[in-house]
Every structure is written in structure tokens, then in C-alpha cells.
Amino acid sequence: MLPRFGEWRAIQCLTLLKAIDNNTALKFLKSIGHSCSKETLLESELLILKTLNFCINVPNPLMYVETLLEVLGYNNASAPVSQLYSLCHCLLRFTYLQRKSIYHSLLVSATKCTSPSEEQRVKFAEVTEDLMLLSVGVIAAGAFIFNVPKWEQVVEELTYITGISAQSITEFAYVMLSHVVKDQAHVKSM
């Protein structure tokens, strides 16, 4: 027997919030007055996946980076897309590991204030959720590391593709690169 609509809704909410294992989902369902077996829960998950044709497309920065690199390669055949691909993966991982400090530096750079106000932080929160800005910043930083002469060309093309200003892309890439350099200096001093 499959869960009723309310149970489906609860399961959907849980999976949208974060990755949840079956035990946590079962405990949650029990806490709101619904009980089902693990087998029923797995059947429900399978039914959802079959309904979606196993095509779950959750927007993420890597998806944006890959798509932008494809478009970049299509629009500019001389762009070193295949070389940028692995470099962008590394930069994206680095950015996620250093996310808090990179976004703080970006906030300081944007506000030109070493101690931004709470109002400035609230307004800036939108920037931290902008996956497109993160992605173009990663690609621009990768292009800078890979080949400085073509870097400005890549930034121009990213501006054309996304509508994000060259200044915003450059600023994000600069902040990211300064953290990469700072991190490398820290590793060498160890």
C-alpha cells in the first residue's frame, strides 16, 4: 500500500530540505502520526523516480559551470574549454571549502567597508545564493589561471551569455584568486 497524499507531501518536503536516509524519514512520518514500512517508503521513492523518468535535475553550481563552458566553447571555438573543465572543478571545490571567507571578502569588496552593517549583509545574502554568478566567477578565475591573454575574452563572452557585468565577474574572480593565492602561501609556510 502506498502512502496517502499527506505522507507523500511530508516525504517530498524532507527530501527537498536535505538528503535524508530512510530511517529519518520513517521517524518523521511516525512523529506526525503516519506510519509505513521501509518497503512502502522505498516503493514510494521508486514510484516518484519512475514518474520523473529518473530525471532529477536539481540546479547546482557544477551544472551551471558545465553548461556555460559548453556555450562558451560553441560561441568561441578557440576557448580552451576542455582544459578549463577540470580546472573549474578544482576551483569550484575550493570555493565551497572556502565559501564563508570568499563571500565575506566579496562583501567587503562590494561595500568597500571592512565591517559591513547588518543591512548590507542582508542585501548581500542574495549574492551568496546566485549560482550563475558563482559559476561565471569560477570560469573566469580558471581562464585567468590557464591563459591570461584570453582571460578578458572569456569574461566578455560570459557577460554576453549571462548578462552579468564584466565588473561583477572580474570582482568575483579576483576575490577567488586572492584566496587561492593566500591558501597556497599558507600551505607552503607549513
PDB file of C-alpha atoms in Angstrom:
ATOM      1  CA  MET A   1       0.000   0.000   0.000  1.00  0.00           C
ATOM      2  CA  LEU A   2       1.392   3.409  -0.992  1.00  0.00           C
ATOM      3  CA  PRO A   3       1.386   6.400   1.374  1.00  0.00           C
ATOM      4  CA  ARG A   4      -1.521   8.815   1.240  1.00  0.00           C
ATOM      5  CA  PHE A   5      -1.090  12.294  -0.252  1.00  0.00           C
ATOM      6  CA  GLY A   6      -0.165  13.854   3.135  1.00  0.00           C
ATOM      7  CA  GLU A   7       2.591  11.313   3.619  1.00  0.00           C
ATOM      8  CA  TRP A   8       3.848  11.957   0.076  1.00  0.00           C
ATOM      9  CA  ARG A   9       3.923  15.670   0.819  1.00  0.00           C
ATOM     10  CA  ALA A  10       5.897  15.068   4.023  1.00  0.00           C
ATOM     11  CA  ILE A  11       8.382  12.865   2.162  1.00  0.00           C
ATOM     12  CA  GLN A  12       8.772  15.490  -0.583  1.00  0.00           C
ATOM     13  CA  CYS A  13       9.409  18.235   1.976  1.00  0.00           C
ATOM     14  CA  LEU A  14      12.028  16.133   3.723  1.00  0.00           C
ATOM     15  CA  THR A  15      13.910  15.308   0.552  1.00  0.00           C
ATOM     16  CA  LEU A  16      13.850  18.888  -0.665  1.00  0.00           C
ATOM     17  CA  LEU A  17      15.402  20.185   2.540  1.00  0.00           C
ATOM     18  CA  LYS A  18      18.394  17.867   2.544  1.00  0.00           C
ATOM     19  CA  ALA A  19      19.433  14.324   1.832  1.00  0.00           C
ATOM     20  CA  ILE A  20      17.623  12.134   4.325  1.00  0.00           C
ATOM     21  CA  ASP A  21      18.035   8.458   4.914  1.00  0.00           C
ATOM     22  CA  ASN A  22      15.055   6.108   5.189  1.00  0.00           C
ATOM     23  CA  ASN A  23      15.274   5.788   8.979  1.00  0.00           C
ATOM     24  CA  THR A  24      14.998   9.559   9.427  1.00  0.00           C
ATOM     25  CA  ALA A  25      12.049   9.703   7.013  1.00  0.00           C
ATOM     26  CA  LEU A  26      10.277   6.892   8.866  1.00  0.00           C
ATOM     27  CA  LYS A  27      10.843   8.605  12.238  1.00  0.00           C
ATOM     28  CA  PHE A  28       9.479  11.861  10.834  1.00  0.00           C
ATOM     29  CA  LEU A  29       6.388  10.182   9.397  1.00  0.00           C
ATOM     30  CA  LYS A  30       5.783   8.454  12.733  1.00  0.00           C
ATOM     31  CA  SER A  31       6.167  11.770  14.604  1.00  0.00           C
ATOM     32  CA  ILE A  32       3.383  13.354  12.518  1.00  0.00           C
ATOM     33  CA  GLY A  33       1.049  10.415  13.016  1.00  0.00           C
ATOM     34  CA  HIS A  34       1.720   8.407   9.851  1.00  0.00           C
ATOM     35  CA  SER A  35       3.340   5.048   9.848  1.00  0.00           C
ATOM     36  CA  CYS A  36       4.598   2.975   6.979  1.00  0.00           C
ATOM     37  CA  SER A  37       7.156   0.272   6.480  1.00  0.00           C
ATOM     38  CA  LYS A  38      10.577   0.732   4.950  1.00  0.00           C
ATOM     39  CA  GLU A  39       9.411  -1.295   1.983  1.00  0.00           C
ATOM     40  CA  THR A  40       6.459   1.065   1.434  1.00  0.00           C
ATOM     41  CA  LEU A  41       8.772   4.058   1.657  1.00  0.00           C
ATOM     42  CA  LEU A  42      11.142   2.541  -0.908  1.00  0.00           C
ATOM     43  CA  GLU A  43       8.217   1.730  -3.213  1.00  0.00           C
ATOM     44  CA  SER A  44       7.081   5.354  -2.922  1.00  0.00           C
ATOM     45  CA  GLU A  45      10.540   6.625  -3.807  1.00  0.00           C
ATOM     46  CA  LEU A  46      10.688   4.270  -6.779  1.00  0.00           C
ATOM     47  CA  LEU A  47       7.257   5.407  -7.981  1.00  0.00           C
ATOM     48  CA  ILE A  48       8.362   9.057  -7.798  1.00  0.00           C
ATOM     49  CA  LEU A  49      11.565   8.304  -9.703  1.00  0.00           C
ATOM     50  CA  LYS A  50       9.665   6.347 -12.361  1.00  0.00           C
ATOM     51  CA  THR A  51       7.156   9.189 -12.696  1.00  0.00           C
ATOM     52  CA  LEU A  52      10.073  11.562 -13.274  1.00  0.00           C
ATOM     53  CA  ASN A  53      11.652   9.061 -15.688  1.00  0.00           C
ATOM     54  CA  PHE A  54      14.585   9.021 -13.275  1.00  0.00           C
ATOM     55  CA  CYS A  55      15.382  12.529 -14.442  1.00  0.00           C
ATOM     56  CA  ILE A  56      16.085  14.603 -11.360  1.00  0.00           C
ATOM     57  CA  ASN A  57      17.584  17.904 -12.278  1.00  0.00           C
ATOM     58  CA  VAL A  58      18.450  19.940  -9.197  1.00  0.00           C
ATOM     59  CA  PRO A  59      20.197  23.202 -10.098  1.00  0.00           C
ATOM     60  CA  ASN A  60      23.736  23.262  -8.758  1.00  0.00           C
ATOM     61  CA  PRO A  61      26.888  25.262  -9.498  1.00  0.00           C
ATOM     62  CA  LEU A  62      28.546  22.398 -11.375  1.00  0.00           C
ATOM     63  CA  MET A  63      25.590  22.158 -13.743  1.00  0.00           C
ATOM     64  CA  TYR A  64      25.872  25.911 -14.418  1.00  0.00           C
ATOM     65  CA  VAL A  65      29.649  25.684 -14.954  1.00  0.00           C
ATOM     66  CA  GLU A  66      29.291  22.765 -17.365  1.00  0.00           C
ATOM     67  CA  THR A  67      26.500  24.460 -19.317  1.00  0.00           C
ATOM     68  CA  LEU A  68      28.362  27.766 -19.516  1.00  0.00           C
ATOM     69  CA  LEU A  69      31.532  26.010 -20.679  1.00  0.00           C
ATOM     70  CA  GLU A  70      29.544  24.249 -23.411  1.00  0.00           C
ATOM     71  CA  VAL A  71      28.050  27.544 -24.591  1.00  0.00           C
ATOM     72  CA  LEU A  72      31.449  29.226 -24.331  1.00  0.00           C
ATOM     73  CA  GLY A  73      33.000  26.508 -26.488  1.00  0.00           C
ATOM     74  CA  TYR A  74      30.173  26.744 -29.010  1.00  0.00           C
ATOM     75  CA  ASN A  75      30.380  30.554 -29.254  1.00  0.00           C
ATOM     76  CA  ASN A  76      34.173  30.733 -29.234  1.00  0.00           C
ATOM     77  CA  ALA A  77      35.901  27.698 -30.720  1.00  0.00           C
ATOM     78  CA  SER A  78      39.305  28.998 -29.587  1.00  0.00           C
ATOM     79  CA  ALA A  79      38.294  28.974 -25.913  1.00  0.00           C
ATOM     80  CA  PRO A  80      40.230  26.242 -24.070  1.00  0.00           C
ATOM     81  CA  VAL A  81      37.042  24.614 -22.755  1.00  0.00           C
ATOM     82  CA  SER A  82      38.386  21.098 -22.232  1.00  0.00           C
ATOM     83  CA  GLN A  83      41.338  22.395 -20.202  1.00  0.00           C
ATOM     84  CA  LEU A  84      39.116  24.768 -18.248  1.00  0.00           C
ATOM     85  CA  TYR A  85      36.712  21.975 -17.348  1.00  0.00           C
ATOM     86  CA  SER A  86      38.979  20.157 -14.850  1.00  0.00           C
ATOM     87  CA  LEU A  87      40.423  23.410 -13.547  1.00  0.00           C
ATOM     88  CA  CYS A  88      36.907  24.756 -12.908  1.00  0.00           C
ATOM     89  CA  HIS A  89      36.043  21.576 -10.984  1.00  0.00           C
ATOM     90  CA  CYS A  90      39.017  22.197  -8.691  1.00  0.00           C
ATOM     91  CA  LEU A  91      38.138  25.875  -8.266  1.00  0.00           C
ATOM     92  CA  LEU A  92      34.523  25.044  -7.517  1.00  0.00           C
ATOM     93  CA  ARG A  93      35.565  22.567  -4.820  1.00  0.00           C
ATOM     94  CA  PHE A  94      37.984  25.116  -3.386  1.00  0.00           C
ATOM     95  CA  THR A  95      35.278  27.789  -3.376  1.00  0.00           C
ATOM     96  CA  TYR A  96      32.906  25.528  -1.480  1.00  0.00           C
ATOM     97  CA  LEU A  97      35.579  24.697   1.068  1.00  0.00           C
ATOM     98  CA  GLN A  98      36.410  28.394   1.497  1.00  0.00           C
ATOM     99  CA  ARG A  99      32.849  29.626   0.897  1.00  0.00           C
ATOM    100  CA  LYS A 100      32.465  31.677   4.072  1.00  0.00           C
ATOM    101  CA  SER A 101      35.748  33.559   3.739  1.00  0.00           C
ATOM    102  CA  ILE A 102      35.402  34.087  -0.022  1.00  0.00           C
ATOM    103  CA  TYR A 103      31.903  35.525   0.273  1.00  0.00           C
ATOM    104  CA  HIS A 104      32.975  37.671   3.228  1.00  0.00           C
ATOM    105  CA  SER A 105      35.824  39.086   1.117  1.00  0.00           C
ATOM    106  CA  LEU A 106      33.388  39.670  -1.738  1.00  0.00           C
ATOM    107  CA  LEU A 107      31.024  41.505   0.633  1.00  0.00           C
ATOM    108  CA  VAL A 108      33.882  43.671   1.915  1.00  0.00           C
ATOM    109  CA  SER A 109      34.946  44.372  -1.670  1.00  0.00           C
ATOM    110  CA  ALA A 110      31.404  45.241  -2.770  1.00  0.00           C
ATOM    111  CA  THR A 111      30.650  47.507   0.200  1.00  0.00           C
ATOM    112  CA  LYS A 112      34.169  48.956   0.472  1.00  0.00           C
ATOM    113  CA  CYS A 113      33.742  48.530   4.221  1.00  0.00           C
ATOM    114  CA  THR A 114      35.750  46.166   6.439  1.00  0.00           C
ATOM    115  CA  SER A 115      32.816  45.789   8.839  1.00  0.00           C
ATOM    116  CA  PRO A 116      29.624  45.714   6.761  1.00  0.00           C
ATOM    117  CA  SER A 117      26.378  46.577   8.521  1.00  0.00           C
ATOM    118  CA  GLU A 118      23.611  44.062   9.111  1.00  0.00           C
ATOM    119  CA  GLU A 119      21.555  45.738   6.386  1.00  0.00           C
ATOM    120  CA  GLN A 120      24.433  45.315   3.916  1.00  0.00           C
ATOM    121  CA  ARG A 121      24.789  41.660   4.931  1.00  0.00           C
ATOM    122  CA  VAL A 122      21.070  41.037   4.391  1.00  0.00           C
ATOM    123  CA  LYS A 123      21.172  42.652   0.948  1.00  0.00           C
ATOM    124  CA  PHE A 124      24.290  40.640   0.104  1.00  0.00           C
ATOM    125  CA  ALA A 125      22.661  37.319   1.050  1.00  0.00           C
ATOM    126  CA  GLU A 126      21.094  37.253  -2.398  1.00  0.00           C
ATOM    127  CA  VAL A 127      24.568  37.241  -3.962  1.00  0.00           C
ATOM    128  CA  THR A 128      25.600  34.171  -1.952  1.00  0.00           C
ATOM    129  CA  GLU A 129      22.703  32.243  -3.486  1.00  0.00           C
ATOM    130  CA  ASP A 130      23.411  33.304  -7.075  1.00  0.00           C
ATOM    131  CA  LEU A 131      24.666  30.116  -8.720  1.00  0.00           C
ATOM    132  CA  MET A 132      25.189  31.853 -12.062  1.00  0.00           C
ATOM    133  CA  LEU A 133      27.498  34.470 -10.520  1.00  0.00           C
ATOM    134  CA  LEU A 134      29.442  31.759  -8.717  1.00  0.00           C
ATOM    135  CA  SER A 135      29.769  29.801 -11.950  1.00  0.00           C
ATOM    136  CA  VAL A 136      30.976  32.696 -14.102  1.00  0.00           C
ATOM    137  CA  GLY A 137      33.405  33.655 -11.340  1.00  0.00           C
ATOM    138  CA  VAL A 138      34.806  30.116 -11.283  1.00  0.00           C
ATOM    139  CA  ILE A 139      35.167  30.034 -15.075  1.00  0.00           C
ATOM    140  CA  ALA A 140      36.771  33.493 -15.175  1.00  0.00           C
ATOM    141  CA  ALA A 141      39.233  32.549 -12.428  1.00  0.00           C
ATOM    142  CA  GLY A 142      40.036  29.336 -14.279  1.00  0.00           C
ATOM    143  CA  ALA A 143      40.588  31.257 -17.516  1.00  0.00           C
ATOM    144  CA  PHE A 144      42.916  33.646 -15.701  1.00  0.00           C
ATOM    145  CA  ILE A 145      44.955  30.795 -14.238  1.00  0.00           C
ATOM    146  CA  PHE A 146      45.047  28.896 -17.508  1.00  0.00           C
ATOM    147  CA  ASN A 147      45.747  31.658 -20.006  1.00  0.00           C
ATOM    148  CA  VAL A 148      45.923  35.339 -19.068  1.00  0.00           C
ATOM    149  CA  PRO A 149      45.793  36.797 -22.642  1.00  0.00           C
ATOM    150  CA  LYS A 150      42.454  35.104 -23.398  1.00  0.00           C
ATOM    151  CA  TRP A 151      41.031  35.854 -19.952  1.00  0.00           C
ATOM    152  CA  GLU A 152      39.411  39.155 -20.922  1.00  0.00           C
ATOM    153  CA  GLN A 153      37.885  37.493 -23.992  1.00  0.00           C
ATOM    154  CA  VAL A 154      36.352  34.788 -21.787  1.00  0.00           C
ATOM    155  CA  VAL A 155      34.949  37.419 -19.382  1.00  0.00           C
ATOM    156  CA  GLU A 156      33.434  39.327 -22.316  1.00  0.00           C
ATOM    157  CA  GLU A 157      31.839  36.150 -23.642  1.00  0.00           C
ATOM    158  CA  LEU A 158      30.489  35.232 -20.180  1.00  0.00           C
ATOM    159  CA  THR A 159      28.993  38.724 -19.932  1.00  0.00           C
ATOM    160  CA  TYR A 160      27.351  38.248 -23.314  1.00  0.00           C
ATOM    161  CA  ILE A 161      25.995  34.800 -22.363  1.00  0.00           C
ATOM    162  CA  THR A 162      24.711  35.612 -18.870  1.00  0.00           C
ATOM    163  CA  GLY A 163      24.099  39.357 -18.780  1.00  0.00           C
ATOM    164  CA  ILE A 164      26.272  39.613 -15.652  1.00  0.00           C
ATOM    165  CA  SER A 165      28.537  42.647 -15.879  1.00  0.00           C
ATOM    166  CA  ALA A 166      32.213  42.158 -16.635  1.00  0.00           C
ATOM    167  CA  GLN A 167      32.977  44.121 -13.470  1.00  0.00           C
ATOM    168  CA  SER A 168      30.976  41.686 -11.289  1.00  0.00           C
ATOM    169  CA  ILE A 169      32.591  38.671 -12.948  1.00  0.00           C
ATOM    170  CA  THR A 170      36.064  40.164 -12.607  1.00  0.00           C
ATOM    171  CA  GLU A 171      35.497  41.132  -8.977  1.00  0.00           C
ATOM    172  CA  PHE A 172      34.297  37.638  -8.060  1.00  0.00           C
ATOM    173  CA  ALA A 173      37.216  36.021  -9.920  1.00  0.00           C
ATOM    174  CA  TYR A 174      39.702  38.391  -8.252  1.00  0.00           C
ATOM    175  CA  VAL A 175      38.407  37.567  -4.772  1.00  0.00           C
ATOM    176  CA  MET A 176      38.515  33.849  -5.550  1.00  0.00           C
ATOM    177  CA  LEU A 177      42.046  34.072  -6.945  1.00  0.00           C
ATOM    178  CA  SER A 178      43.267  36.053  -3.941  1.00  0.00           C
ATOM    179  CA  HIS A 179      42.013  33.247  -1.681  1.00  0.00           C
ATOM    180  CA  VAL A 180      43.697  30.619  -3.852  1.00  0.00           C
ATOM    181  CA  VAL A 181      46.996  32.512  -3.623  1.00  0.00           C
ATOM    182  CA  LYS A 182      46.563  33.077   0.117  1.00  0.00           C
ATOM    183  CA  ASP A 183      45.789  29.382   0.629  1.00  0.00           C
ATOM    184  CA  GLN A 184      48.840  28.308  -1.376  1.00  0.00           C
ATOM    185  CA  ALA A 185      51.057  30.678   0.606  1.00  0.00           C
ATOM    186  CA  HIS A 186      49.647  29.198   3.825  1.00  0.00           C
ATOM    187  CA  VAL A 187      50.312  25.617   2.626  1.00  0.00           C
ATOM    188  CA  LYS A 188      53.913  26.486   1.608  1.00  0.00           C
ATOM    189  CA  SER A 189      54.622  28.034   5.031  1.00  0.00           C
ATOM    190  CA  MET A 190      53.675  24.798   6.783  1.00  0.00           C
TER     191      MET A 190
END
